[in-house]
Coordinates of C-alpha atoms and ligand atoms in Angstrom, one line a residue:
M1 CA 114.2 125.1 99.6
K2 CA 111.7 126.7 97.2
I3 CA 110.5 124.0 94.7
V4 CA 107.7 124.2 92.1
C5 CA 106.4 120.8 91.8
V6 CA 104.8 120.3 88.0
A7 CA 101.9 117.6 86.8
G8 CA 100.2 118.1 83.6
A9 CA 98.8 114.4 82.4
R10 CA 96.9 111.6 83.9
P11 CA 99.8 109.5 85.3
N12 CA 101.7 112.6 86.6
F13 CA 98.9 112.8 89.2
V14 CA 99.6 109.5 90.5
K15 CA 103.1 110.4 91.1
I16 CA 103.1 113.7 92.0
G17 CA 100.5 113.1 94.7
P18 CA 102.8 111.2 97.4
I19 CA 105.5 113.6 96.7
V20 CA 103.4 116.9 97.4
A21 CA 101.8 115.0 100.6
E22 CA 105.6 114.4 101.9
F23 CA 106.7 117.8 101.1
R24 CA 103.4 119.1 103.4
K25 CA 104.8 117.6 106.5
A26 CA 108.3 119.8 106.3
P27 CA 106.5 123.0 105.9
D28 CA 109.3 124.7 107.7
F29 CA 111.9 123.3 105.4
F30 CA 109.9 123.7 101.9
D31 CA 108.1 126.1 100.1
I32 CA 106.4 124.5 97.7
T33 CA 104.0 125.7 94.8
L34 CA 102.0 122.9 92.5
V35 CA 101.8 123.8 88.8
H36 CA 99.2 122.0 86.8
T37 CA 99.9 122.4 83.0
G38 CA 96.5 121.6 81.6
Q39 CA 97.9 118.9 79.2
H40 CA 94.9 116.9 80.5
Y41 CA 91.8 118.8 81.3
D42 CA 88.8 116.4 81.5
Q43 CA 87.3 115.7 85.0
A44 CA 87.8 112.1 84.1
M45 CA 91.7 112.6 83.3
S46 CA 92.4 115.2 85.5
G47 CA 90.1 116.6 88.3
A48 CA 88.9 112.9 89.5
F49 CA 92.5 112.0 90.4
F50 CA 93.0 115.5 92.3
D51 CA 90.1 114.6 94.6
E52 CA 90.6 111.1 95.1
L53 CA 94.4 111.4 95.5
G54 CA 93.6 114.0 98.1
I55 CA 96.0 116.4 95.8
P56 CA 95.7 120.0 97.1
S57 CA 94.4 122.3 94.2
P58 CA 97.1 123.5 91.8
D59 CA 98.6 127.0 92.7
V60 CA 98.6 127.9 89.1
H61 CA 97.2 126.3 86.1
L62 CA 98.4 126.9 82.8
E63 CA 95.6 125.7 80.7
V64 CA 97.2 124.5 77.8
G65 CA 94.9 122.0 76.4
S66 CA 95.5 119.4 73.6
A67 CA 97.7 120.4 70.6
S68 CA 100.6 118.8 68.2
H69 CA 103.5 118.1 70.1
A70 CA 105.5 121.0 69.4
L71 CA 102.5 123.6 70.3
Q72 CA 101.7 121.9 73.1
T73 CA 105.3 121.9 74.4
A74 CA 106.3 125.7 73.2
E75 CA 103.0 126.5 75.0
I76 CA 103.5 125.2 78.5
M77 CA 107.3 126.6 78.1
K78 CA 105.7 130.1 77.1
R79 CA 103.2 130.0 80.2
F80 CA 105.8 128.6 82.2
E81 CA 108.5 131.0 82.3
P82 CA 106.7 133.6 83.8
V83 CA 105.7 131.6 86.7
L84 CA 109.3 130.8 87.1
L85 CA 110.5 134.3 87.1
E86 CA 108.0 135.4 89.4
R87 CA 108.7 132.6 92.1
R88 CA 112.3 132.0 91.6
P89 CA 112.7 129.0 93.1
D90 CA 115.4 126.6 93.7
F91 CA 114.4 123.6 91.8
V92 CA 111.9 122.5 89.6
L93 CA 110.7 119.1 90.3
V94 CA 109.0 117.2 87.1
V95 CA 107.8 113.7 87.0
G96 CA 107.4 111.1 84.2
D97 CA 107.8 111.4 80.7
V98 CA 104.9 113.5 78.9
N99 CA 105.2 116.7 77.1
S100 CA 104.7 118.7 80.2
T101 CA 107.6 117.0 81.9
I102 CA 110.3 118.1 79.1
A103 CA 108.7 121.4 78.8
C104 CA 109.1 122.4 82.2
A105 CA 112.3 121.1 82.9
L106 CA 113.7 123.1 79.5
T107 CA 112.3 126.2 80.6
A108 CA 113.7 126.0 84.0
A109 CA 117.0 124.8 82.9
K110 CA 117.2 127.6 80.4
L111 CA 116.6 129.9 83.7
G112 CA 119.6 128.4 85.5
I113 CA 116.9 126.5 87.8
G114 CA 117.9 123.2 89.2
V115 CA 115.7 120.2 87.8
I116 CA 114.9 117.2 89.9
H117 CA 113.3 114.5 87.6
V118 CA 111.5 111.9 89.4
E119 CA 111.3 108.4 87.3
A120 CA 114.7 108.9 85.7
G121 CA 116.4 106.7 83.3
L122 CA 114.2 104.4 82.0
R123 CA 114.5 103.5 78.4
S124 CA 112.5 101.6 75.8
F125 CA 115.5 102.4 73.4
D126 CA 112.8 103.1 70.7
R127 CA 112.6 106.8 69.8
E128 CA 109.5 106.6 68.0
M129 CA 108.0 106.8 71.2
P130 CA 107.3 110.5 72.1
E131 CA 107.8 109.5 75.7
E132 CA 111.4 108.3 75.1
V133 CA 112.5 111.5 73.7
N134 CA 111.0 113.3 76.5
R135 CA 112.8 111.2 79.0
V136 CA 116.3 111.6 77.6
L137 CA 116.1 115.1 77.1
T138 CA 114.7 115.5 80.4
D139 CA 117.5 113.6 82.4
H140 CA 120.3 115.5 80.3
I141 CA 119.3 118.5 81.8
S142 CA 118.1 117.5 85.3
D143 CA 120.8 118.3 88.5
L144 CA 119.0 115.5 90.5
L145 CA 117.7 112.0 89.1
F146 CA 115.7 109.7 91.1
V147 CA 114.8 106.5 89.6
T148 CA 112.6 103.4 90.0
E149 CA 114.6 100.6 89.2
E150 CA 118.5 99.7 89.1
S151 CA 118.1 99.8 85.0
G152 CA 117.4 103.5 85.4
R153 CA 120.5 103.8 87.4
R154 CA 122.4 101.7 84.8
N155 CA 121.3 103.7 81.7
L156 CA 122.1 106.8 83.1
I157 CA 125.3 106.2 83.8
H158 CA 125.9 104.7 80.6
E159 CA 124.7 107.9 78.9
G160 CA 127.7 109.8 81.2
I161 CA 125.6 111.3 84.4
A162 CA 127.3 111.6 87.3
E163 CA 126.8 108.7 89.7
E164 CA 126.6 111.0 92.5
R165 CA 123.5 112.9 91.1
I166 CA 121.7 109.6 90.8
H167 CA 119.7 108.1 93.9
F168 CA 117.5 104.9 93.7
V169 CA 114.2 105.8 95.8
G170 CA 111.7 103.0 94.4
N171 CA 108.4 103.9 93.0
V172 CA 106.3 106.9 93.8
M173 CA 103.5 105.3 91.6
I174 CA 103.4 102.2 93.8
D175 CA 103.2 104.8 96.9
S176 CA 99.7 105.9 95.5
L177 CA 99.0 102.2 94.9
H178 CA 99.9 101.4 98.8
R179 CA 97.8 104.6 99.8
Q180 CA 94.6 103.5 98.2
M181 CA 94.2 100.0 98.8
E182 CA 91.8 100.5 101.4
A183 CA 89.7 102.9 99.3
A184 CA 89.8 100.3 96.4
A185 CA 88.2 97.8 98.7
Q186 CA 85.3 99.8 99.1
S187 CA 84.7 100.4 95.5
R188 CA 81.8 98.9 94.3
V189 CA 82.8 99.1 90.7
L190 CA 82.7 95.2 89.8
E191 CA 79.0 95.1 90.6
R192 CA 78.5 98.0 88.4
F193 CA 80.0 96.3 85.5
G194 CA 78.6 93.1 86.3
L195 CA 82.2 91.3 87.0
A196 CA 83.3 88.4 89.2
P197 CA 86.8 88.5 90.9
G198 CA 89.0 86.6 89.0
Q199 CA 86.6 86.1 85.9
Y200 CA 87.4 88.9 83.8
G201 CA 90.3 90.9 82.0
L202 CA 91.0 94.6 81.9
I203 CA 92.3 96.7 78.8
T204 CA 93.6 100.1 78.5
L205 CA 95.3 100.8 75.2
H206 CA 96.2 104.6 74.1
R207 CA 99.9 104.4 72.7
P208 CA 99.8 106.4 69.1
S209 CA 101.8 103.5 67.8
N210 CA 98.7 101.0 68.6
V211 CA 95.8 103.2 68.6
D212 CA 96.8 105.8 65.9
E213 CA 97.5 103.1 63.1
P214 CA 94.0 101.5 61.9
E215 CA 95.6 98.4 61.0
V216 CA 97.4 97.7 63.9
F217 CA 94.4 98.9 66.0
R218 CA 92.0 96.9 64.2
G219 CA 94.2 93.3 64.7
I220 CA 94.3 93.8 68.5
L221 CA 90.7 94.5 68.5
E222 CA 90.3 91.5 67.2
A223 CA 92.4 89.4 69.0
L224 CA 90.4 91.2 72.3
R225 CA 87.1 90.0 70.7
K226 CA 88.0 86.6 70.2
I227 CA 89.4 86.4 74.0
S228 CA 86.4 87.8 75.1
E229 CA 84.4 84.6 74.2
E230 CA 86.2 83.1 76.7
L231 CA 86.7 86.0 79.4
P232 CA 84.5 89.0 79.6
L233 CA 86.9 92.0 79.1
L234 CA 86.4 95.4 80.6
F235 CA 88.0 98.7 78.3
P236 CA 88.1 101.7 80.2
M237 CA 88.7 103.9 76.8
H238 CA 91.4 106.7 76.8
P239 CA 89.5 109.7 74.7
R240 CA 92.6 109.4 72.1
T241 CA 91.3 105.8 71.5
R242 CA 87.4 106.9 71.7
N243 CA 88.1 109.3 68.9
N244 CA 89.6 106.8 66.6
V245 CA 87.2 104.2 67.4
K246 CA 84.8 106.4 66.0
V247 CA 86.6 107.8 63.1
W248 CA 87.2 104.4 61.9
Q249 CA 83.8 103.3 62.7
M250 CA 85.4 100.4 64.9
D251 CA 82.2 100.3 67.2
G252 CA 81.1 96.7 66.0
F253 CA 84.3 95.3 68.3
F254 CA 82.3 96.5 71.5
A255 CA 79.2 94.6 73.2
R256 CA 76.2 97.1 72.9
N257 CA 74.2 96.5 76.1
G258 CA 76.0 93.9 78.1
G259 CA 75.0 90.2 77.8
E260 CA 76.3 90.0 74.4
V261 CA 79.8 88.7 73.7
G262 CA 82.4 91.4 72.9
V263 CA 84.5 93.7 74.7
Q264 CA 82.4 96.0 77.3
A265 CA 83.7 99.7 76.6
T266 CA 83.4 102.6 79.3
E267 CA 84.5 105.8 79.8
P268 CA 87.7 106.4 81.7
L269 CA 87.9 105.4 85.2
G270 CA 89.1 107.1 88.3
Y271 CA 92.1 105.6 90.3
V272 CA 90.3 103.7 93.2
D273 CA 87.8 102.0 91.0
F274 CA 90.5 101.2 88.0
L275 CA 92.8 99.6 91.0
Q276 CA 90.0 97.7 92.1
L277 CA 89.6 96.5 89.0
M278 CA 93.2 95.8 88.1
R279 CA 93.5 94.1 91.4
H280 CA 91.1 91.2 90.7
A281 CA 91.4 91.1 87.3
R282 CA 92.2 87.7 85.7
M283 CA 94.9 89.3 83.5
V284 CA 95.4 92.9 82.1
F285 CA 96.3 93.8 78.5
T286 CA 97.7 97.3 78.4
D287 CA 100.2 99.6 76.7
S288 CA 100.8 101.9 79.6
G289 CA 104.2 102.1 81.4
G290 CA 102.4 102.6 84.9
I291 CA 100.0 99.6 84.6
Q292 CA 103.1 96.9 84.1
E293 CA 104.6 98.3 87.3
E294 CA 101.1 98.0 89.4
T295 CA 100.1 94.7 87.9
T296 CA 103.5 93.4 88.8
V297 CA 103.2 95.1 92.5
L298 CA 99.4 93.3 92.7
G299 CA 100.9 89.9 91.5
V300 CA 98.4 90.3 88.3
P301 CA 99.5 88.6 85.3
C302 CA 100.1 91.6 82.5
M303 CA 99.9 91.1 78.8
T304 CA 102.1 94.6 77.2
L305 CA 100.9 94.9 73.8
R306 CA 104.0 96.7 72.9
L307 CA 107.4 95.3 71.2
N308 CA 109.4 96.7 74.3
T309 CA 109.2 98.1 77.8
E310 CA 111.1 101.0 79.5
R311 CA 110.4 99.1 82.7
P312 CA 112.3 95.7 82.4
C313 CA 111.7 94.8 86.0
T314 CA 108.5 94.3 85.7
V315 CA 109.5 91.3 83.1
E316 CA 112.6 90.2 84.8
M317 CA 110.8 90.2 88.5
G318 CA 107.2 90.9 88.0
T319 CA 104.0 89.4 86.6
N320 CA 104.9 91.1 83.2
R321 CA 105.0 89.8 79.6
I322 CA 106.0 91.7 76.2
V323 CA 103.5 90.2 73.9
G324 CA 103.5 92.9 70.8
V325 CA 100.6 93.5 68.7
C326 CA 100.4 90.5 66.5
P327 CA 96.6 89.0 66.8
E328 CA 97.8 85.3 67.0
D329 CA 100.2 86.0 70.0
I330 CA 97.7 88.0 72.0
V331 CA 95.3 85.2 71.9
A332 CA 98.0 82.8 72.5
A333 CA 99.3 84.9 75.6
A334 CA 95.9 85.3 77.0
G335 CA 95.3 81.6 76.4
E336 CA 98.4 80.4 78.2
V337 CA 97.0 82.5 81.6
L338 CA 93.5 81.1 81.2
A339 CA 95.2 77.6 81.3
G340 CA 96.9 78.5 84.5
K341 CA 100.5 79.3 82.9
G342 CA 100.4 82.9 83.9
R343 CA 103.4 84.6 85.4
T344 CA 104.3 85.0 88.7
G345 CA 106.6 87.2 90.3
G346 CA 108.1 89.3 92.9
L347 CA 108.3 92.6 94.2
P348 CA 110.9 95.0 92.8
P349 CA 113.2 96.5 95.2
L350 CA 112.2 99.4 97.1
W351 CA 108.7 99.4 95.8
D352 CA 107.3 99.6 99.2
G353 CA 105.3 102.6 99.3
K354 CA 108.2 104.6 100.9
A355 CA 109.8 106.2 97.8
A356 CA 108.7 109.9 98.5
E357 CA 109.8 109.9 102.2
R358 CA 113.3 108.5 100.2
I359 CA 113.1 111.5 97.9
I360 CA 112.3 114.2 100.8
E361 CA 114.9 112.8 103.4
I362 CA 117.6 113.2 100.1
L363 CA 116.4 116.8 99.3
K364 CA 116.7 117.7 103.0
A365 CA 120.1 116.3 103.8
E366 CA 122.5 118.3 101.4
P367 CA 120.4 121.4 99.7
Q368 CA 123.8 122.9 99.5
R369 CA 125.4 120.0 97.7
H370 CA 122.4 119.7 95.1
R371 CA 122.7 123.3 94.3
E372 CA 126.5 123.1 93.8
H373 CA 126.2 120.1 91.3
R374 CA 125.0 122.7 88.9
K375 CA 128.1 125.2 89.0
N376 CA 130.4 122.4 89.1
D377 CA 129.3 120.2 86.0
Ligands
UD1_1 C1 100.0 111.5 77.1 C2 101.1 111.6 77.3 C3 101.7 109.8 77.5 C4 100.7 109.2 78.4 C5 99.4 109.8 78.3 C6 98.6 109.5 79.6 C7 102.6 112.5 75.9 C8 103.4 112.9 74.7 N1 102.0 111.8 75.9 O1 99.4 110.6 76.0 O2 102.7 109.8 77.7 O3 100.6 107.6 79.0 O4 99.0 110.9 78.3 O5 97.1 109.3 79.3 O6 102.9 113.7 76.8 N2 92.0 114.5 75.4 C9 90.8 114.9 75.8 N3 90.8 115.2 77.6 C10 91.8 115.4 78.1 C11 93.2 115.1 77.3 C12 93.2 114.7 76.2 O7 89.9 114.4 75.2 O8 91.7 115.8 79.2 C13 92.0 113.9 74.0 C14 92.4 114.8 73.0 O9 91.6 114.7 71.8 C15 94.1 114.9 72.8 C16 94.1 113.3 72.8 O10 93.2 113.0 74.2 O11 94.3 115.3 71.5 C17 95.8 113.2 73.5 O12 96.2 114.0 74.4 P1 97.7 114.2 74.6 O13 97.8 114.6 76.1 O14 98.1 115.0 73.5 O15 98.3 113.0 74.5 P2 97.7 111.0 75.5 O16 97.6 110.4 74.2 O17 97.0 111.4 76.4

């Protein structure tokens, strides 16, 4: 079975890593090509993840870089099409919900090539999120849909997707987490930032709805600065966020040379250091999707600074709380955790580090049937 696997942006790398590793265990069965679209390109946003997660160098690099949504999506499609025409795979496998995901899925679907979507069915029901548009469209042109949680299956069935094309396999992002736990334990990152286990908070923010809106962003930073008076906070900053801090001259929210009250900002960190920081944090503030899942598995209280989540099982079963973006609510939620009232939770079903194995077993089992779906629908 000839499969072209696609990765483009930081969260994609964490998801594609375990899948490619499993494919490589069955070279007689799978002929794999790994394509990097180049949506993320900095060493900190891309190269570091390939190195740490042991992902082989991409066979093809499309080098698209940053641009508006339309330009970036179009450019990926334009550069991806000749790769498919040359390789003629049976399937293109895409992960997650970034622009690279929809661009490559659509290119394949238009050429009559099967599409496999890993992490299908998640829905925030908020079409203002660019990722929500990517998710819905990708799912509807996919032939095989692998879901991470029960809500994914429900959403897809509700949208009219045939049940036999949906497979509940668990979460490949958690496969990566399991694989890197030991490496994380060796990390010296807490010492590097002068942090003690359980006595700091960790922040990530990069959603346009939070960091591209100066008033919302300012309110969140005010809340975080207030919390940092009681709990040291570390903020590894996404380039989009860093750019906006500069443009809107928000440096005053951050501690300058350590020691001072304030939020400690730093460059984006690699996977292993970030995992170690999450694992020992008293709480995590985030607007990321994947971090809601990782904190659930690590049992660390997660404050999601958004109005919704496409990953409801992290709230229903895990440690996640949808706090919103109102400064008073953020401060109050952190106060509850500091008072020992943080959420505890359990592990969602099949988040056991074996999701990629299940995907590969399903692909091996009935390759012919997967192809037939396409013709019959
Ligand atoms: C993208 C994804 C988002 C994902 C996030 C993870 C879409 C629509 N969004 O958002 O779902 O959660 O990645 O990080 O696909 N930049 C760099 N270096 C890089 C990459 C980006 O400096 O290696 C800067 C550029 O100024 C760029 C900006 O970051 O314009 C935003 O990058 P982009 O890929 O457009 O969106 P993200 O916000 O990263």
